[in-house]
Short mmCIF file of C-alpha atoms in Angstrom, two decimals:
data_model
loop_
_atom_site.label_atom_id
_atom_site.label_comp_id
_atom_site.label_asym_id
_atom_site.label_seq_id
_atom_site.Cartn_x
_atom_site.Cartn_y
_atom_site.Cartn_z
CA MET A 157 101.22 70.51 87.58
CA LYS A 158 105.02 70.71 89.06
CA ASP A 159 105.28 71.10 92.85
CA PHE A 160 107.98 73.03 94.39
CA TRP A 161 108.86 74.11 98.14
CA ILE A 162 107.54 70.86 99.45
CA ALA A 163 109.44 71.43 102.76
CA CYS A 164 107.21 74.46 103.51
CA GLY A 165 104.65 72.33 104.28
CA HIS A 166 101.86 73.82 102.05
CA HIS A 167 100.56 70.31 101.56
CA LEU A 168 99.53 70.46 105.46
CA LEU A 169 97.07 73.68 104.97
CA ASP A 170 93.83 73.87 103.78
CA ARG A 171 92.58 76.75 101.30
CA ASN A 172 89.30 78.60 102.12
CA ALA A 173 86.65 79.72 99.43
CA SER A 174 88.94 82.78 98.46
CA GLY A 175 92.14 80.89 98.07
CA GLY A 176 93.66 81.62 101.61
CA LEU A 177 95.51 79.24 103.57
CA VAL A 178 93.87 77.68 106.71
CA VAL A 179 95.86 76.01 109.34
CA THR A 180 95.34 72.49 110.54
CA ASP A 181 96.13 70.21 113.18
CA GLU A 182 98.35 68.44 111.16
CA TYR A 183 100.28 71.70 110.23
CA LEU A 184 100.42 72.48 113.82
CA LYS A 185 101.74 69.24 114.76
CA ALA A 186 104.80 69.46 112.44
CA TYR A 187 106.24 72.27 114.73
CA PHE A 188 105.48 70.57 117.80
CA ALA A 189 107.41 67.29 116.15
CA ARG A 190 110.37 69.91 114.87
CA PRO A 191 113.86 68.66 116.76
CA GLU A 192 113.96 71.85 119.08
CA LEU A 193 110.64 70.99 120.95
CA MET A 194 111.33 67.22 121.05
CA PRO A 195 112.06 66.56 124.89
CA PRO A 196 115.53 65.48 125.47
CA ASP A 197 116.27 62.51 128.08
CA ASP A 198 116.78 64.90 131.08
CA ALA A 199 113.74 66.90 130.39
CA CYS A 200 111.16 67.67 133.34
CA ALA A 201 108.12 66.24 133.56
CA VAL A 202 106.05 69.54 132.65
CA GLU A 203 107.85 69.71 129.14
CA ARG A 204 107.01 66.10 128.57
CA ARG A 205 103.59 66.34 129.31
CA LEU A 206 103.27 69.53 127.59
CA HIS A 207 104.79 67.82 124.50
CA ARG A 208 102.62 65.03 124.65
CA GLN A 209 99.49 66.96 125.16
CA LEU A 210 99.79 69.02 122.15
CA LEU A 211 100.89 66.37 119.89
CA ALA A 212 97.37 64.72 120.89
CA ASP A 213 95.68 68.10 120.60
CA PRO A 214 97.91 70.88 118.82
CA ARG A 215 94.89 73.68 119.77
CA LEU A 216 95.15 73.00 123.38
CA PRO A 217 94.86 76.17 125.59
CA VAL A 218 98.33 76.70 127.05
CA GLY A 219 98.56 79.02 130.20
CA ASP A 220 101.89 81.23 130.89
CA THR A 221 102.59 79.20 134.37
CA GLU A 222 102.54 76.32 132.75
CA VAL A 223 105.26 77.37 129.93
CA ALA A 224 107.31 79.00 133.15
CA ALA A 225 107.26 75.90 135.27
CA ILE A 226 109.61 73.96 132.47
CA GLY A 227 113.01 73.88 134.16
CA ASP A 228 115.64 74.19 131.20
CA THR A 229 115.84 78.00 130.09
CA ASP A 230 116.40 77.24 126.53
CA ALA A 231 113.24 74.82 126.25
CA ARG A 232 111.21 77.47 127.92
CA GLU A 233 111.98 80.15 125.63
CA ASN A 234 111.46 77.70 122.45
CA TRP A 235 108.18 76.79 123.98
CA GLN A 236 107.09 80.60 124.19
CA PHE A 237 107.96 81.41 120.98
CA VAL A 238 106.25 78.16 119.09
CA LEU A 239 103.10 78.67 121.27
CA ALA A 240 102.90 82.66 120.45
CA PHE A 241 103.37 81.79 116.72
CA ARG A 242 100.84 79.06 117.26
CA ASP A 243 98.22 81.53 118.83
CA LEU A 244 98.85 84.09 116.24
CA LEU A 245 97.79 81.79 113.36
CA LEU A 246 94.53 80.54 115.40
CA ARG A 247 93.39 84.11 115.96
CA HIS A 248 92.89 84.65 112.03
CA PRO A 249 90.97 83.08 109.61
CA THR A 250 94.03 82.42 107.05
CA LEU A 251 97.58 82.56 107.44
CA GLU A 252 97.73 85.75 104.98
CA ALA A 253 95.38 87.30 107.51
CA ALA A 254 97.76 86.49 110.47
CA TYR A 255 100.83 87.93 108.50
CA LEU A 256 99.03 90.95 107.46
CA ALA A 257 98.14 91.82 110.88
CA THR A 258 101.46 91.26 112.18
CA VAL A 259 102.78 93.43 109.57
CA ARG A 260 100.23 96.26 110.27
CA SER A 261 100.98 96.00 114.06
CA GLY A 262 103.97 97.78 113.45
CA SER A 263 106.17 95.31 116.29
CA VAL A 264 106.93 91.75 115.17
CA ASN A 265 107.62 89.65 118.48
CA LEU A 266 108.37 86.42 116.78
CA PRO A 267 111.90 85.51 115.82
CA PRO A 268 112.69 85.78 112.06
CA LEU A 269 112.96 82.15 111.65
CA PHE A 270 109.13 82.07 112.22
CA MET A 271 108.35 85.00 109.99
CA ASN A 272 110.60 83.56 107.11
CA GLN A 273 108.73 80.72 107.27
CA LEU A 274 105.27 82.45 107.10
CA VAL A 275 106.07 84.13 104.37
CA HIS A 276 107.50 81.19 102.42
CA VAL A 277 104.28 79.12 102.68
CA ILE A 278 102.14 82.45 101.96
CA LEU A 279 104.44 82.73 98.91
CA ARG A 280 104.14 78.85 97.85
CA ASN A 281 100.36 79.73 97.67
CA VAL A 282 100.89 83.15 95.91
CA LEU A 283 102.96 81.36 93.18
CA ASP A 284 100.74 77.86 92.86
CA ARG A 285 100.69 76.87 89.42
CA CYS A 286 103.55 79.12 88.49
CA GLU A 287 105.88 77.44 85.77
CA ASP A 288 108.52 80.02 85.65
CA SER A 289 111.80 78.61 87.54
CA PHE A 290 113.06 82.18 87.35
CA GLN A 291 110.15 83.59 89.07
CA LEU A 292 110.22 80.87 91.77
CA ARG A 293 114.25 81.57 92.38
CA ALA A 294 113.95 85.41 92.47
CA ALA A 295 110.84 84.82 95.18
CA GLU A 296 113.76 83.06 97.55
CA LEU A 297 114.84 86.45 98.04
CA PHE A 298 111.33 87.20 100.14
CA PHE A 299 112.38 84.56 102.69
CA ARG A 300 115.93 83.73 102.73
CA PRO A 301 119.17 86.22 102.66
CA GLN A 302 121.27 86.17 99.53
CA ARG A 303 125.00 86.86 99.35
CA ILE A 304 126.24 88.84 96.31
CA LEU A 305 128.99 86.41 94.46
CA PRO A 306 131.99 88.17 93.08
CA HIS A 307 131.63 88.27 89.38
CA GLU A 308 133.29 90.93 87.01
CA HIS A 309 130.35 91.78 84.54
CA LEU A 310 127.11 90.13 86.50
CA LEU A 311 125.09 90.61 89.68
CA LEU A 312 125.00 87.01 90.95
CA LEU A 313 123.22 86.19 94.24
CA GLY A 314 123.36 82.72 95.90
CA ASP A 315 121.52 81.67 99.19
CA GLU A 316 123.78 82.94 102.20
CA GLU A 317 122.72 79.85 104.47
CA ILE A 318 123.95 77.34 101.49
CA LEU A 319 127.26 79.47 100.96
CA GLY A 320 128.15 79.90 104.52
CA GLY A 321 127.22 76.34 105.52
CA ARG A 322 129.67 74.82 102.77
CA SER A 323 132.19 76.92 101.69
CA PRO A 324 133.10 80.60 102.13
CA THR A 325 134.44 80.75 98.61
CA PRO A 326 131.93 78.76 96.38
CA VAL A 327 132.68 78.23 92.79
CA LEU A 328 130.02 79.36 89.89
CA SER A 329 129.57 76.58 87.26
CA LEU A 330 130.06 79.26 84.75
CA MET A 331 133.38 80.69 86.60
CA SER A 332 134.81 76.81 86.59
CA MET A 333 136.88 77.37 83.74
CA LEU A 334 138.89 80.39 85.56
CA GLY A 335 140.47 77.39 87.55
CA ALA A 336 138.70 78.25 90.84
CA THR A 337 138.64 75.40 93.39
CA SER A 338 136.17 75.12 96.13
CA ASP A 339 134.21 72.15 97.70
CA THR A 340 130.77 74.03 96.58
CA GLN A 341 129.34 74.09 93.26
CA LEU A 342 126.50 76.45 92.38
CA ASP A 343 124.79 76.13 88.77
CA VAL A 344 123.62 79.63 88.06
CA LEU A 345 119.80 79.45 86.91
CA SER A 346 119.87 79.67 83.22
CA GLU A 347 117.42 78.89 80.44
CA GLN A 348 119.34 75.45 79.47
CA ASN A 349 119.06 74.39 83.28
CA ALA A 350 115.66 75.85 84.11
CA ASP A 351 114.00 72.72 84.34
CA GLY A 352 116.21 71.43 87.06
CA TYR A 353 115.08 73.84 89.55
CA TRP A 354 112.13 71.86 90.39
CA GLN A 355 113.78 69.09 91.76
CA ARG A 356 116.06 71.01 93.81
CA SER A 357 113.72 73.55 94.66
CA ASP A 358 114.23 72.55 98.35
CA GLN A 359 117.78 72.75 98.35
CA PHE A 360 118.39 76.60 97.49
CA ASP A 361 121.39 75.77 95.81
CA MET A 362 121.08 77.72 92.75
CA ALA A 363 122.46 81.28 92.12
CA LEU A 364 120.19 84.15 90.71
CA ASP A 365 121.53 86.43 88.03
CA LEU A 366 120.03 89.70 88.92
CA THR A 367 121.93 91.88 86.36
CA GLY A 368 120.08 95.21 85.10
CA GLY A 369 118.07 94.23 82.15
CA GLY A 370 117.97 90.88 82.59
CA ARG A 371 115.43 88.04 83.67
CA GLY A 372 116.05 87.86 87.05
CA GLN A 373 115.03 91.58 87.57
CA ALA A 374 111.79 90.78 85.66
CA ALA A 375 111.16 87.65 87.94
CA LEU A 376 111.48 89.57 91.00
CA ALA A 377 109.13 92.15 89.58
CA ASP A 378 106.77 89.83 88.63
CA ALA A 379 106.66 87.79 92.15
CA MET A 380 106.21 91.33 93.61
CA ARG A 381 103.50 91.87 91.80
CA ARG A 382 101.57 88.84 92.80
CA TRP A 383 102.28 89.08 96.29
CA ILE A 384 101.05 92.23 96.41
CA SER A 385 97.60 91.30 94.54
CA HIS A 386 97.33 88.21 96.63
CA LEU A 387 97.61 89.91 100.02
CA LEU A 388 96.12 93.54 99.18
CA GLY A 389 93.68 92.32 96.46
CA ILE A 390 94.89 95.24 94.12
CA ASP A 391 96.37 95.12 91.02
CA VAL A 392 100.03 96.89 90.14
CA ALA A 393 102.51 96.76 87.38
CA ILE A 394 106.19 96.65 88.72
CA GLU A 395 109.07 97.56 85.78
CA PRO A 396 112.61 97.16 86.57
CA LEU A 397 114.75 100.17 85.74
CA THR A 398 118.06 100.25 84.56
CA GLU A 399 118.78 103.70 86.17
CA LEU A 400 116.54 106.53 87.84
CA ARG A 401 117.13 109.87 86.11
CA ASN A 402 114.43 112.88 86.13
CA ALA A 403 112.53 111.19 88.60
CA GLU A 404 110.16 112.81 91.25
CA LEU A 405 110.73 110.45 94.10
CA ASN A 406 107.41 111.44 95.69
CA TRP A 407 107.02 107.63 97.30
CA TYR A 408 109.67 105.15 97.79
CA VAL A 409 109.62 101.65 99.51
CA GLY A 410 112.56 100.42 100.60
CA LEU A 411 113.01 96.37 99.80
CA ASP A 412 115.40 96.24 102.91
CA SER A 413 116.73 98.26 105.97
CA GLU A 414 119.88 99.28 103.82
CA ALA A 415 117.43 100.31 100.69
CA THR A 416 115.29 102.03 102.96
CA ARG A 417 118.31 103.97 104.43
CA ILE A 418 119.61 105.11 100.81
CA GLY A 419 115.73 106.06 99.84
CA ASP A 420 115.66 108.26 102.90
CA ARG A 421 118.71 110.02 101.86
CA LEU A 422 117.41 110.57 98.34
CA TRP A 423 114.22 111.75 99.64
CA GLN A 424 115.94 114.54 101.46
CA GLY A 425 117.87 115.70 98.81
CA GLU A 426 121.44 114.23 99.74
CA SER A 427 123.77 112.76 97.33
CA LEU A 428 125.10 109.71 97.46
CA ASP A 429 128.67 108.99 97.51
CA ASP A 430 130.02 105.97 95.29
CA ARG A 431 130.23 103.38 97.86
CA THR A 432 126.63 104.11 99.24
CA ALA A 433 125.37 104.35 95.61
CA GLY A 434 127.09 101.12 94.85
CA ARG A 435 125.12 99.11 97.42
CA VAL A 436 121.85 99.62 95.19
CA LEU A 437 120.99 96.24 93.32
CA ALA A 438 118.20 97.12 91.45
CA LEU A 439 115.09 99.80 90.96
CA PHE A 440 111.74 99.41 90.24
CA ARG A 441 108.96 101.68 89.09
CA LEU A 442 105.49 100.62 90.58
CA SER A 443 102.23 101.85 89.18
CA PHE A 444 98.77 101.41 90.02
CA ALA A 445 95.54 99.96 88.09
CA ASP A 446 93.41 101.94 89.93
CA PRO A 447 94.84 105.55 90.87
CA GLY A 448 92.02 106.07 93.15
CA LEU A 449 93.58 103.97 95.72
CA VAL A 450 96.37 106.38 96.11
CA VAL A 451 96.76 108.99 98.72
CA ASP A 452 96.45 112.02 98.19
CA THR A 453 99.92 112.94 99.11
CA ALA A 454 101.54 110.61 96.87
CA GLY A 455 100.21 112.33 93.95
CA ARG A 456 99.72 110.50 90.48
CA ALA A 457 103.60 109.79 90.13
CA PRO A 458 104.78 106.06 90.31
CA ALA A 459 106.48 104.79 93.57
CA TYR A 460 109.83 103.11 93.05
CA LEU A 461 111.06 100.27 95.00
CA ILE A 462 114.60 100.26 95.71
CA LEU A 463 116.78 97.01 96.44
CA ALA A 464 120.14 96.98 97.82
CA MET A 465 123.08 95.24 99.86
CA THR A 466 124.91 95.30 103.31
CA SER A 467 128.40 96.72 103.62
CA ASP A 468 128.87 92.86 104.11
CA GLN A 469 127.25 92.19 100.50
CA VAL A 470 124.12 90.68 102.12
CA VAL A 471 120.77 91.15 100.47
CA ARG A 472 118.22 90.90 103.33
CA MET A 473 114.76 91.69 101.52
CA LYS A 474 111.92 92.65 103.80
CA PRO A 475 108.57 91.52 102.07
CA GLN A 476 106.20 93.39 104.71
CA ASN A 477 107.46 96.57 103.26
CA LEU A 478 105.78 95.76 100.29
CA LEU A 479 102.19 95.85 102.01
CA ALA A 480 102.98 98.52 104.74
CA GLY A 481 105.07 100.81 102.56
CA LEU A 482 102.70 101.64 99.77
CA PRO A 483 100.87 104.87 99.24
CA ILE A 484 97.62 103.02 99.71
CA LYS A 485 94.09 104.74 101.19
CA HIS A 486 92.84 101.62 102.88
CA LEU A 487 94.26 98.00 103.12
CA GLU A 488 92.21 95.27 103.86
CA ALA A 489 93.36 91.50 103.67
CA VAL A 490 91.46 89.66 101.03
CA THR A 491 91.78 86.04 102.21
#
């Protein structure tokens, strides 16, 4: 079996009989050993003691007063966040259950970094034994913002952090023939270089072609289907669409904030101007294997999934919407 996304720390976790991820001391210690939590030379005695104790016993209860006693404001905030994240994981039998409970709560008090890392490692579990590089690359949208890369005929996505960190004008290998220059080179994932994804999976430096009717949208549909199946225990079929005509929009899920706003307007019967409509990147039709799971208000019509970009051409997918936004009568974590 080929390994991938090693940096997410999945090898530090256990699995229960249902296949859910179970937190371990080793996984928790990896967080406490992060550079953000390493006490600097001028750290106060409280911070040094707390760090030392948690490396020895990562499940040690820590009171609010102890954290409040840390002298440095930034360090105190870092410890508050990481301990809240640790306590969330310890309250639930699996990471999947912790994530689902957070999604259902309707309020996420953790920084996006922690939520993205949680999605990352859960998705690694969801896609375990996956041999499709396209599906893995498409799944990166779940936990890493993407930026649209200009091209005349293709809808290409590149990792926003990689692009912003190296060069504002990256060059795609397929575009190098146009004579563009840059110090950043991205390869577009293709049949020819798909095997190279495994060695580069933790670098996030391969672009994805999400053009309608292509391999990328089908791969994203498969990743979403597996995500729903793993976390909710229900079977769905997700089909990419090239256009949405004469469809009853009885139920829709915005896969990001921009898509939700667009879906709201469509549901209210508004027409979209060309600029707004141009932000829609992909449409999917979702149907349930068991129609009896669907709430009565949704009827028997399929649900539609919308993916869009912001005005600055960034895609920030919210995978929690696939769990909280579906028209299901009753949801239970299965792991």
